[in-house]
Amino acid sequence: MTGVRQAPSSKKYRACHQKPKTIETVSSDNQTAPDALTFADLGLSPKVLAAVTDAGYTIPTPIQAGSIPHALLGKDILGIAQTGTGKTAAFVLPMITRLEKGRARARMPRTLILEPTRELAAQVEENFIRYGKNHKLNIALLIGGVSFDEQEKKLERGADVLIATPGRLLDHQGRGKLLLTGVEILVIDEADRMLDMGFLDDIVTVTKQCPPERQTLLFSATYPEGIEKLAKQFMRSPEQITVADSTEKSLIEQRFYEVTRPTRFEVVAKLLNHFRPVSTLAFCNTKQQCKDLVTTLQQQGFSALALYGELEQRERDQVLAQFANRSASVLVATDVASRGIDIKELSAVINVDITPDPEVHVHRIGRTGRAGETGLAFSLAAMYEMGAVGKIEQYQKQPSTWHKLDELTPTGKGPLLPPMVTLQILGGRKEKIRPGDVLGALTADAGFSREQIGKIVVTEFTTFVAVQRDIAREAMQKLNAGKVKGKSVRVRAL
Ligand code: AMP
């Protein structure tokens, strides 16, 4: 048997490969295969390989091992894999290798990556920056909520990599500042989600403008008819690589609790106090419910934030930065708003309201238990939601496990506090601030250790840096008194 010879220990990385002509299957038993495949075996360029090594990765995930060699040969790829399987690097790494030959021309991007949401687009950009650190890539990110002018400047310079949401991309085209006739590689990422969001026509319009001889890489978590049609219409004998669903039941422990409408929020607080998860994503069915729950939790001393549609981009960035860097314990979101959030190390998901759509339920709970960790998924159901619970049971082909509310006892450890605090520096990319500048100011200048500093996110106008709770006050004072990139800065704790 050929194909992927090594699968990392995590169950979700077990894969099966299917080629249209010769079917190859890699079973889960394959984990014990003696000859482990490493990134060095895949044919990536030395500069890309060095960046991968610096990122700390040596063993490719199945989607990476399956896609990269074919992508490097210029073949079309149909990857059935979800976020969390390492699929971003599966296309980013071979793309950077292939971009080493040739140059971009003004207004004619060499590659185009379509993403359903701004957050996913920004994450893909981060991957290009991380793995392209030994290259001089000109990356353009075309997403809503950001000014056209800045984006146009990047296009004008000639983009090696163009990452876009379909709507914004077409807006730019309408302004006549973008030509897709030079696209060598087109990536349609999260294709099923884009179809769900009504982007099919946009994808077709965009794809038709790319030259027919381009390479197409399409990734989708599921393979419904719509995707199959898209693949048939726009791809040339693609290599199909399928990775097992990452919502494998064994990694997610589901617990159901019966509640009443008035006690629902109280039970959320009890769950948090009992299990003390570091990061919890709580789903509500409506925006109002999100707001109400956050208010209740905040009143009880929890660090909770709400995410729903209609937030301004700046507010959304701030909320996501605080949650991702572990300085907020709970993010309360609607399903729509939570699309595209990919937060690592999510310890728990709470279904504050049961969703009437069982597929949405599976999607929600799939946010936890990633990367081989066991996750907790709590569902609170009132009598009037039992019908929806029944549908979920049928869909998952397993009965719900019900737990009693009196099992939820407080631990006596005091209020649940997040381990980190976010400091906001007024100033971002516009001021040419880079994560290294902030890290330098905190470690070299202020004398903190690298371990005391968490995630650093630089957005256009502002920078978020997470620091351990016990040094937050001192770190803020030292940053306010010192300099970042040779300039005084204003810093506040969020
Ligand atoms: P993705 O599916 O692209 O969203 O990636 C999920 C997570 O896996 C990201 O945090 C990556 O940094 C991480 N990752 C990607 N490739 C590897 C690898 N080969 N080994 C371990 N982790 C990886």
Short mmCIF file of C-alpha atoms and ligand atoms in Angstrom, two decimals:
data_model
loop_
_atom_site.label_atom_id
_atom_site.label_comp_id
_atom_site.label_asym_id
_atom_site.label_seq_id
_atom_site.Cartn_x
_atom_site.Cartn_y
_atom_site.Cartn_z
CA MET A 1 0.00 0.00 0.00
CA THR A 2 1.31 3.42 -0.86
CA GLY A 3 0.10 6.91 -0.03
CA VAL A 4 0.54 8.39 3.42
CA ARG A 5 2.78 6.11 5.35
CA GLN A 6 2.69 7.83 8.65
CA ALA A 7 -0.12 9.31 10.63
CA PRO A 8 0.49 11.38 13.73
CA SER A 9 -0.91 9.93 16.90
CA SER A 10 -4.05 12.09 16.96
CA LYS A 11 -7.08 10.19 15.80
CA LYS A 12 -8.34 13.00 13.69
CA TYR A 13 -5.26 12.83 11.55
CA ARG A 14 -6.13 9.34 10.40
CA ALA A 15 -6.74 9.54 6.73
CA CYS A 16 -7.87 7.64 3.76
CA HIS A 17 -6.67 8.61 0.34
CA GLN A 18 -8.69 8.06 -2.74
CA LYS A 19 -7.41 8.55 -6.18
CA PRO A 20 -9.92 8.67 -8.98
CA LYS A 21 -8.26 5.80 -10.81
CA THR A 22 -6.37 3.66 -8.31
CA ILE A 23 -8.05 3.75 -4.94
CA GLU A 24 -5.58 3.94 -2.07
CA THR A 25 -6.69 3.56 1.49
CA VAL A 26 -4.74 4.37 4.59
CA SER A 27 -6.36 2.82 7.62
CA SER A 28 -6.01 3.96 11.18
CA ASP A 29 -3.73 0.96 11.84
CA ASN A 30 -1.21 2.76 9.77
CA GLN A 31 -0.06 4.74 12.74
CA THR A 32 2.44 2.03 13.52
CA ALA A 33 4.06 2.16 10.07
CA PRO A 34 7.81 2.00 10.65
CA ASP A 35 8.99 4.43 7.98
CA ALA A 36 7.75 7.80 9.16
CA LEU A 37 7.40 10.42 6.46
CA THR A 38 8.87 13.80 7.35
CA PHE A 39 8.49 17.22 5.72
CA ALA A 40 11.96 16.73 4.23
CA ASP A 41 10.59 13.86 2.10
CA LEU A 42 7.92 15.91 0.35
CA GLY A 43 9.97 17.90 -2.16
CA LEU A 44 9.56 21.37 -0.61
CA SER A 45 12.27 23.93 -1.27
CA PRO A 46 15.03 24.32 1.35
CA LYS A 47 13.82 27.81 2.30
CA VAL A 48 10.26 26.60 2.90
CA LEU A 49 11.52 23.56 4.77
CA ALA A 50 13.59 25.81 7.05
CA ALA A 51 10.50 27.88 7.90
CA VAL A 52 8.51 24.71 8.65
CA THR A 53 11.30 23.49 10.95
CA ASP A 54 11.34 26.87 12.69
CA ALA A 55 7.59 26.56 13.22
CA GLY A 56 8.38 23.35 15.09
CA TYR A 57 6.83 20.85 12.70
CA THR A 58 8.60 17.74 11.43
CA ILE A 59 5.84 15.24 10.66
CA PRO A 60 3.29 16.22 8.03
CA THR A 61 -0.35 15.55 8.75
CA PRO A 62 -2.10 13.19 6.27
CA ILE A 63 -3.63 16.00 4.26
CA GLN A 64 -0.18 17.59 3.98
CA ALA A 65 1.59 14.35 3.11
CA GLY A 66 -1.12 13.55 0.57
CA SER A 67 -1.38 16.96 -1.08
CA ILE A 68 2.07 18.52 -1.07
CA PRO A 69 3.90 16.20 -3.52
CA HIS A 70 1.03 16.43 -6.05
CA ALA A 71 0.64 20.19 -5.60
CA LEU A 72 4.36 20.65 -6.25
CA LEU A 73 3.94 18.83 -9.55
CA GLY A 74 1.26 21.28 -10.57
CA LYS A 75 -1.63 18.83 -10.27
CA ASP A 76 -5.16 19.80 -9.27
CA ILE A 77 -6.17 18.70 -5.78
CA LEU A 78 -9.51 17.95 -4.24
CA GLY A 79 -8.95 17.81 -0.49
CA ILE A 80 -11.79 16.74 1.75
CA ALA A 81 -10.55 18.02 5.08
CA GLN A 82 -11.66 20.41 7.75
CA THR A 83 -9.99 23.17 9.64
CA GLY A 84 -7.81 21.56 12.25
CA THR A 85 -6.31 18.89 10.01
CA GLY A 86 -3.37 21.05 8.90
CA LYS A 87 -4.92 21.77 5.51
CA THR A 88 -3.74 25.38 5.37
CA ALA A 89 -0.10 24.37 5.30
CA ALA A 90 -1.07 21.66 2.80
CA PHE A 91 -1.60 24.37 0.19
CA VAL A 92 0.55 27.22 1.55
CA LEU A 93 3.83 25.26 1.60
CA PRO A 94 3.77 24.00 -1.99
CA MET A 95 2.51 27.37 -3.20
CA ILE A 96 5.46 29.22 -1.68
CA THR A 97 7.83 26.68 -3.21
CA ARG A 98 6.25 27.15 -6.62
CA LEU A 99 6.33 30.94 -6.30
CA GLU A 100 10.11 30.88 -6.07
CA LYS A 101 10.23 30.86 -9.87
CA GLY A 102 8.81 33.94 -11.60
CA ARG A 103 7.65 37.40 -10.56
CA ALA A 104 4.36 39.17 -10.06
CA ARG A 105 3.25 42.01 -12.31
CA ALA A 106 1.21 45.06 -11.33
CA ARG A 107 -2.48 44.29 -10.82
CA MET A 108 -1.94 40.67 -11.86
CA PRO A 109 -1.72 38.41 -8.82
CA ARG A 110 0.08 35.12 -9.34
CA THR A 111 -2.04 33.14 -6.94
CA LEU A 112 -5.53 33.57 -5.56
CA ILE A 113 -6.96 32.03 -2.40
CA LEU A 114 -10.69 32.38 -1.81
CA GLU A 115 -11.90 32.20 1.79
CA PRO A 116 -15.45 32.43 3.17
CA THR A 117 -14.70 34.80 6.06
CA ARG A 118 -12.36 37.60 6.99
CA GLU A 119 -11.01 35.61 9.92
CA LEU A 120 -10.09 32.63 7.80
CA ALA A 121 -8.54 34.90 5.21
CA ALA A 122 -6.44 36.57 7.90
CA GLN A 123 -5.37 33.19 9.23
CA VAL A 124 -4.22 32.12 5.80
CA GLU A 125 -2.25 35.35 5.54
CA GLU A 126 -0.59 34.52 8.87
CA ASN A 127 0.40 31.14 7.45
CA PHE A 128 1.96 32.75 4.39
CA ILE A 129 3.88 35.14 6.62
CA ARG A 130 5.05 32.35 8.91
CA TYR A 131 6.10 29.89 6.22
CA GLY A 132 7.22 32.57 3.78
CA LYS A 133 9.56 34.27 6.24
CA ASN A 134 12.58 33.38 4.08
CA HIS A 135 10.95 34.79 0.95
CA LYS A 136 10.04 38.28 -0.10
CA LEU A 137 6.40 37.64 -0.81
CA ASN A 138 4.06 40.44 -1.61
CA ILE A 139 0.81 39.39 0.03
CA ALA A 140 -2.47 41.20 -0.53
CA LEU A 141 -5.45 40.55 1.71
CA LEU A 142 -8.75 41.72 0.27
CA ILE A 143 -11.38 41.58 2.96
CA GLY A 144 -14.29 43.76 3.94
CA GLY A 145 -14.05 46.36 6.68
CA VAL A 146 -10.65 47.61 5.47
CA SER A 147 -10.05 50.55 3.13
CA PHE A 148 -9.85 49.91 -0.60
CA ASP A 149 -6.91 52.28 -1.05
CA GLU A 150 -4.44 50.30 1.04
CA GLN A 151 -5.49 47.10 -0.69
CA GLU A 152 -5.16 48.66 -4.12
CA LYS A 153 -1.62 49.78 -3.37
CA LYS A 154 -0.65 46.20 -2.69
CA LEU A 155 -2.23 45.01 -5.92
CA GLU A 156 -0.48 47.76 -7.81
CA ARG A 157 2.88 46.53 -6.53
CA GLY A 158 2.16 43.07 -7.95
CA ALA A 159 0.89 40.42 -5.54
CA ASP A 160 2.50 37.01 -5.31
CA VAL A 161 -0.33 35.95 -3.08
CA LEU A 162 -3.84 37.35 -3.11
CA ILE A 163 -6.15 36.16 -0.33
CA ALA A 164 -9.73 37.33 -0.59
CA THR A 165 -13.30 36.85 0.41
CA PRO A 166 -15.42 36.58 -2.78
CA GLY A 167 -17.47 39.73 -2.18
CA ARG A 168 -14.54 42.04 -1.65
CA LEU A 169 -12.64 40.51 -4.56
CA LEU A 170 -15.49 41.28 -6.95
CA ASP A 171 -15.78 44.81 -5.53
CA HIS A 172 -12.15 45.39 -6.43
CA GLN A 173 -12.68 44.02 -9.89
CA GLY A 174 -15.56 46.40 -10.33
CA ARG A 175 -13.10 49.21 -9.75
CA GLY A 176 -10.92 47.94 -12.60
CA LYS A 177 -7.79 47.53 -10.49
CA LEU A 178 -7.44 43.78 -10.65
CA LEU A 179 -6.80 41.26 -13.42
CA LEU A 180 -7.01 37.54 -12.81
CA THR A 181 -5.50 36.50 -16.14
CA GLY A 182 -2.09 35.90 -14.55
CA VAL A 183 -3.29 33.53 -11.84
CA GLU A 184 -1.12 30.41 -11.80
CA ILE A 185 -2.69 28.75 -8.77
CA LEU A 186 -6.28 29.14 -7.58
CA VAL A 187 -7.28 27.86 -4.14
CA ILE A 188 -10.94 27.48 -3.24
CA ASP A 189 -10.82 26.90 0.51
CA GLU A 190 -13.73 25.85 2.75
CA ALA A 191 -15.73 25.33 -0.43
CA ASP A 192 -18.78 23.84 1.25
CA ARG A 193 -18.99 26.71 3.64
CA MET A 194 -18.72 29.22 0.81
CA LEU A 195 -21.57 27.46 -0.95
CA ASP A 196 -23.64 27.54 2.25
CA MET A 197 -23.04 31.25 2.44
CA GLY A 198 -24.32 31.74 -1.08
CA PHE A 199 -21.00 32.40 -2.79
CA LEU A 200 -21.42 29.86 -5.61
CA ASP A 201 -22.07 32.41 -8.35
CA ASP A 202 -19.17 34.54 -7.17
CA ILE A 203 -16.82 31.55 -7.19
CA VAL A 204 -17.89 30.64 -10.71
CA THR A 205 -17.44 34.23 -11.89
CA VAL A 206 -13.97 34.46 -10.38
CA THR A 207 -12.83 31.03 -11.57
CA LYS A 208 -13.88 31.75 -15.15
CA GLN A 209 -11.61 34.78 -15.19
CA CYS A 210 -8.56 32.77 -14.21
CA PRO A 211 -6.65 31.24 -17.13
CA PRO A 212 -7.77 27.69 -17.98
CA GLU A 213 -4.24 26.28 -17.62
CA ARG A 214 -4.02 27.35 -13.96
CA GLN A 215 -3.69 24.83 -11.14
CA THR A 216 -6.76 24.49 -8.91
CA LEU A 217 -6.71 23.34 -5.30
CA LEU A 218 -10.12 22.88 -3.71
CA PHE A 219 -10.65 22.10 -0.02
CA SER A 220 -13.94 21.28 1.60
CA ALA A 221 -14.97 19.69 4.92
CA THR A 222 -17.75 17.73 3.24
CA TYR A 223 -18.36 16.58 -0.30
CA PRO A 224 -21.94 17.44 -1.21
CA GLU A 225 -23.27 17.44 -4.75
CA GLY A 226 -22.61 21.15 -5.22
CA ILE A 227 -18.91 20.68 -4.61
CA GLU A 228 -18.75 17.66 -6.89
CA LYS A 229 -20.28 19.75 -9.67
CA LEU A 230 -17.85 22.57 -9.03
CA ALA A 231 -14.93 20.14 -9.14
CA LYS A 232 -16.15 18.57 -12.38
CA GLN A 233 -16.64 21.94 -14.01
CA PHE A 234 -13.34 23.51 -13.02
CA MET A 235 -10.77 20.86 -12.20
CA ARG A 236 -8.60 18.63 -14.36
CA SER A 237 -8.33 15.01 -13.11
CA PRO A 238 -7.79 16.10 -9.54
CA GLU A 239 -6.01 13.98 -6.94
CA GLN A 240 -8.57 13.37 -4.24
CA ILE A 241 -7.38 13.22 -0.65
CA THR A 242 -9.87 12.54 2.11
CA VAL A 243 -9.15 13.00 5.79
CA ALA A 244 -11.36 11.51 8.47
CA ASP A 245 -13.83 13.87 10.10
CA SER A 246 -12.27 15.69 13.02
CA THR A 247 -15.47 15.54 15.08
CA GLU A 248 -14.81 11.93 16.01
CA LYS A 249 -17.03 11.11 18.93
CA SER A 250 -14.35 9.61 21.10
CA LEU A 251 -12.53 12.93 21.42
CA ILE A 252 -15.56 14.88 22.54
CA GLU A 253 -17.38 14.11 25.75
CA GLN A 254 -20.99 15.21 25.44
CA ARG A 255 -23.06 15.90 28.54
CA PHE A 256 -26.71 16.96 28.48
CA TYR A 257 -28.43 18.82 31.33
CA GLU A 258 -32.12 19.48 31.70
CA VAL A 259 -32.83 23.11 32.51
CA THR A 260 -35.75 25.51 32.62
CA ARG A 261 -35.87 28.78 30.80
CA PRO A 262 -35.24 30.88 33.94
CA THR A 263 -32.36 28.72 35.25
CA ARG A 264 -30.46 28.37 31.98
CA PHE A 265 -27.87 31.11 32.61
CA GLU A 266 -27.40 29.99 36.20
CA VAL A 267 -26.48 26.52 34.92
CA VAL A 268 -23.92 28.00 32.53
CA ALA A 269 -22.24 29.69 35.51
CA LYS A 270 -22.37 26.43 37.50
CA LEU A 271 -20.74 24.52 34.65
CA LEU A 272 -17.96 27.08 34.44
CA ASN A 273 -17.36 27.02 38.19
CA HIS A 274 -17.41 23.24 38.35
CA PHE A 275 -15.31 22.31 35.31
CA ARG A 276 -13.24 25.53 35.21
CA PRO A 277 -12.42 25.35 31.51
CA VAL A 278 -9.79 27.87 30.41
CA SER A 279 -11.57 28.72 27.15
CA THR A 280 -15.24 28.08 26.50
CA LEU A 281 -17.26 28.84 23.40
CA ALA A 282 -20.95 29.20 24.34
CA PHE A 283 -23.55 29.13 21.58
CA CYS A 284 -26.88 30.93 21.74
CA ASN A 285 -29.54 30.90 19.06
CA THR A 286 -30.06 34.67 19.05
CA LYS A 287 -28.04 37.83 19.38
CA GLN A 288 -30.18 39.02 22.28
CA GLN A 289 -29.58 35.80 24.18
CA CYS A 290 -25.80 36.27 23.65
CA LYS A 291 -25.94 39.79 25.05
CA ASP A 292 -28.06 38.77 28.03
CA LEU A 293 -25.82 35.84 28.92
CA VAL A 294 -22.67 37.94 28.72
CA THR A 295 -24.20 40.56 31.00
CA THR A 296 -25.20 37.89 33.52
CA LEU A 297 -21.79 36.23 33.45
CA GLN A 298 -19.95 39.52 33.77
CA GLN A 299 -22.10 40.47 36.75
CA GLN A 300 -20.97 37.24 38.39
CA GLY A 301 -17.32 38.06 37.83
CA PHE A 302 -16.62 35.93 34.75
CA SER A 303 -14.55 37.29 31.94
CA ALA A 304 -17.07 36.84 29.11
CA LEU A 305 -17.38 38.49 25.69
CA ALA A 306 -20.09 38.42 23.05
CA LEU A 307 -19.63 37.86 19.33
CA TYR A 308 -22.55 38.43 16.98
CA GLY A 309 -23.18 39.90 13.56
CA GLU A 310 -23.27 43.69 13.32
CA LEU A 311 -20.15 44.16 15.44
CA GLU A 312 -17.75 46.50 13.72
CA GLN A 313 -14.63 44.86 12.37
CA ARG A 314 -12.53 46.59 14.99
CA GLU A 315 -14.71 45.28 17.83
CA ARG A 316 -14.69 41.80 16.32
CA ASP A 317 -10.89 41.80 16.03
CA GLN A 318 -10.63 42.85 19.65
CA VAL A 319 -13.04 40.22 20.95
CA LEU A 320 -11.35 37.45 18.97
CA ALA A 321 -7.87 38.56 20.00
CA GLN A 322 -8.86 38.53 23.69
CA PHE A 323 -10.45 35.12 23.49
CA ALA A 324 -7.72 33.50 21.38
CA ASN A 325 -4.96 34.70 23.70
CA ARG A 326 -6.73 33.27 26.77
CA SER A 327 -7.52 36.56 28.45
CA ALA A 328 -11.27 35.97 28.27
CA SER A 329 -12.75 32.75 29.67
CA VAL A 330 -15.96 32.64 27.68
CA LEU A 331 -16.94 33.71 24.20
CA VAL A 332 -20.69 33.76 23.68
CA ALA A 333 -21.57 33.61 20.00
CA THR A 334 -24.29 32.97 17.49
CA ASP A 335 -23.67 30.28 14.88
CA VAL A 336 -23.27 32.75 12.07
CA ALA A 337 -20.80 34.93 13.97
CA SER A 338 -18.76 31.92 15.02
CA ARG A 339 -18.09 30.83 11.44
CA GLY A 340 -14.47 30.85 10.62
CA ILE A 341 -13.25 31.15 14.18
CA ASP A 342 -10.46 28.69 14.64
CA ILE A 343 -9.35 28.89 18.22
CA LYS A 344 -6.88 26.30 19.37
CA GLU A 345 -7.13 24.78 22.82
CA LEU A 346 -10.85 25.30 23.25
CA SER A 347 -11.55 23.30 26.41
CA ALA A 348 -15.33 23.37 26.29
CA VAL A 349 -18.34 24.17 24.17
CA ILE A 350 -21.69 24.99 25.76
CA ASN A 351 -24.91 24.78 23.82
CA VAL A 352 -26.77 27.33 25.88
CA ASP A 353 -29.72 26.86 23.53
CA ILE A 354 -30.22 23.65 21.59
CA THR A 355 -30.06 24.28 17.88
CA PRO A 356 -32.98 22.96 15.83
CA ASP A 357 -30.49 21.82 13.16
CA PRO A 358 -28.57 18.65 14.14
CA GLU A 359 -25.83 19.38 11.62
CA VAL A 360 -25.21 22.70 13.36
CA HIS A 361 -24.99 20.84 16.69
CA VAL A 362 -22.25 18.58 15.34
CA HIS A 363 -20.46 21.58 13.93
CA ARG A 364 -20.68 23.39 17.27
CA ILE A 365 -19.32 20.55 19.37
CA GLY A 366 -16.61 19.89 16.78
CA ARG A 367 -14.99 23.14 17.90
CA THR A 368 -13.65 21.42 20.98
CA GLY A 369 -11.62 18.22 21.20
CA ARG A 370 -9.28 19.30 18.48
CA ALA A 371 -5.67 18.32 17.93
CA GLY A 372 -6.14 15.06 19.77
CA GLU A 373 -7.25 16.65 23.04
CA THR A 374 -10.46 15.54 24.72
CA GLY A 375 -13.03 18.30 24.72
CA LEU A 376 -16.17 18.82 26.76
CA ALA A 377 -19.45 19.65 25.05
CA PHE A 378 -22.33 20.64 27.32
CA SER A 379 -25.89 20.98 26.07
CA LEU A 380 -28.64 22.64 28.09
CA ALA A 381 -32.12 21.58 27.10
CA ALA A 382 -35.50 22.73 28.40
CA MET A 383 -38.63 20.62 27.91
CA TYR A 384 -39.62 22.52 24.80
CA GLU A 385 -36.25 21.62 23.19
CA MET A 386 -36.53 17.85 23.65
CA GLY A 387 -37.74 17.44 20.07
CA ALA A 388 -34.53 19.05 18.84
CA VAL A 389 -32.51 16.77 21.15
CA GLY A 390 -34.27 13.77 19.60
CA LYS A 391 -33.27 14.93 16.13
CA ILE A 392 -29.66 15.29 17.31
CA GLU A 393 -29.72 11.75 18.71
CA GLN A 394 -31.02 10.40 15.42
CA TYR A 395 -28.47 12.33 13.43
CA GLN A 396 -25.57 11.23 15.61
CA LYS A 397 -26.96 7.71 15.92
CA GLN A 398 -26.32 7.73 19.66
CA PRO A 399 -28.41 8.48 22.71
CA SER A 400 -27.69 11.56 24.82
CA THR A 401 -25.97 11.15 28.15
CA TRP A 402 -27.90 13.12 30.75
CA HIS A 403 -26.31 14.42 33.92
CA LYS A 404 -27.89 15.79 37.07
CA LEU A 405 -27.55 19.45 37.94
CA ASP A 406 -26.65 18.70 41.54
CA GLU A 407 -23.40 17.15 40.30
CA LEU A 408 -22.28 20.68 39.53
CA THR A 409 -20.64 21.68 42.76
CA PRO A 410 -18.38 24.73 43.12
CA THR A 411 -14.72 23.91 43.61
CA GLY A 412 -14.08 26.56 46.25
CA LYS A 413 -11.23 27.93 44.18
CA GLY A 414 -12.77 31.39 43.85
CA PRO A 415 -13.85 33.07 40.63
CA LEU A 416 -12.71 31.57 37.34
CA LEU A 417 -10.08 33.96 36.01
CA PRO A 418 -8.40 33.70 32.64
CA PRO A 419 -4.63 33.11 32.85
CA MET A 420 -3.72 36.09 30.69
CA VAL A 421 -4.55 39.78 30.38
CA THR A 422 -4.61 41.63 27.05
CA LEU A 423 -2.72 44.89 26.78
CA GLN A 424 -3.70 47.07 23.87
CA ILE A 425 -1.06 49.27 22.30
CA LEU A 426 -2.45 52.13 20.26
CA GLY A 427 -0.53 51.66 17.03
CA GLY A 428 -0.31 48.78 14.57
CA ARG A 429 0.80 47.95 11.04
CA LYS A 430 0.32 51.57 10.03
CA GLU A 431 3.06 52.49 12.51
CA LYS A 432 5.11 49.55 11.20
CA ILE A 433 4.92 47.77 14.56
CA ARG A 434 5.77 44.07 14.34
CA PRO A 435 5.29 41.34 16.97
CA GLY A 436 9.07 41.19 17.45
CA ASP A 437 9.18 44.89 18.43
CA VAL A 438 6.64 44.34 21.20
CA LEU A 439 8.33 41.16 22.40
CA GLY A 440 11.65 43.02 22.44
CA ALA A 441 10.18 45.89 24.45
CA LEU A 442 8.81 43.46 27.04
CA THR A 443 11.74 41.07 27.27
CA ALA A 444 14.95 42.96 26.41
CA ASP A 445 13.83 46.37 27.70
CA ALA A 446 11.34 45.61 30.47
CA GLY A 447 13.05 42.42 31.64
CA PHE A 448 10.18 39.93 31.44
CA SER A 449 10.76 36.37 30.30
CA ARG A 450 9.47 35.01 27.00
CA GLU A 451 7.21 32.60 28.94
CA GLN A 452 5.36 35.48 30.59
CA ILE A 453 4.29 36.87 27.22
CA GLY A 454 1.49 35.31 25.17
CA LYS A 455 0.12 35.91 21.72
CA ILE A 456 0.92 39.19 19.98
CA VAL A 457 -1.50 40.27 17.27
CA VAL A 458 -0.81 43.36 15.17
CA THR A 459 -3.81 44.76 13.30
CA GLU A 460 -3.88 47.83 11.11
CA PHE A 461 -4.14 50.45 13.85
CA THR A 462 -3.70 48.56 17.06
CA THR A 463 -1.66 45.80 18.69
CA PHE A 464 -2.83 43.25 21.24
CA VAL A 465 -0.33 41.52 23.46
CA ALA A 466 -1.25 38.94 26.06
CA VAL A 467 0.76 38.84 29.27
CA GLN A 468 0.40 36.66 32.34
CA ARG A 469 -2.15 38.03 34.77
CA ASP A 470 0.34 38.54 37.61
CA ILE A 471 2.62 40.82 35.57
CA ALA A 472 -0.13 42.73 33.73
CA ARG A 473 0.01 45.92 35.76
CA GLU A 474 3.80 46.12 35.76
CA ALA A 475 4.02 45.27 32.04
CA MET A 476 1.56 48.04 31.23
CA GLN A 477 3.49 50.58 33.30
CA LYS A 478 6.80 49.60 31.74
CA LEU A 479 5.42 49.73 28.19
CA ASN A 480 3.85 53.13 28.85
CA ALA A 481 7.13 54.45 30.23
CA GLY A 482 9.36 52.84 27.58
CA LYS A 483 9.45 52.68 23.80
CA VAL A 484 8.27 50.36 21.05
CA LYS A 485 10.13 50.69 17.76
CA GLY A 486 11.89 53.78 19.10
CA LYS A 487 8.65 55.58 19.89
CA SER A 488 6.62 56.16 23.02
CA VAL A 489 3.31 54.30 22.94
CA ARG A 490 0.01 54.41 24.79
CA VAL A 491 -1.04 51.17 26.39
CA ARG A 492 -4.16 50.11 28.26
CA ALA A 493 -5.37 46.85 29.73
CA LEU A 494 -8.59 45.48 28.25
P1 AMP B 1 -5.41 24.04 9.91
O1 AMP B 1 -6.15 22.78 9.64
O2 AMP B 1 -4.65 24.50 8.74
O3 AMP B 1 -6.31 25.10 10.48
O4 AMP B 1 -4.29 23.72 11.03
C1 AMP B 1 -4.64 23.35 12.32
C2 AMP B 1 -3.49 23.53 13.30
O5 AMP B 1 -2.51 22.51 13.13
C3 AMP B 1 -2.75 24.85 13.15
O6 AMP B 1 -2.61 25.41 14.41
C4 AMP B 1 -1.40 24.48 12.61
O7 AMP B 1 -0.39 25.36 13.06
C5 AMP B 1 -1.21 23.07 13.13
N1 AMP B 1 -0.38 22.23 12.23
C6 AMP B 1 -0.27 22.36 10.90
N2 AMP B 1 0.57 21.42 10.42
C7 AMP B 1 1.00 20.70 11.45
C8 AMP B 1 1.89 19.57 11.58
N3 AMP B 1 2.46 19.03 10.54
N4 AMP B 1 2.08 19.07 12.81
C9 AMP B 1 1.45 19.62 13.88
N5 AMP B 1 0.62 20.67 13.83
C10 AMP B 1 0.38 21.20 12.63
#
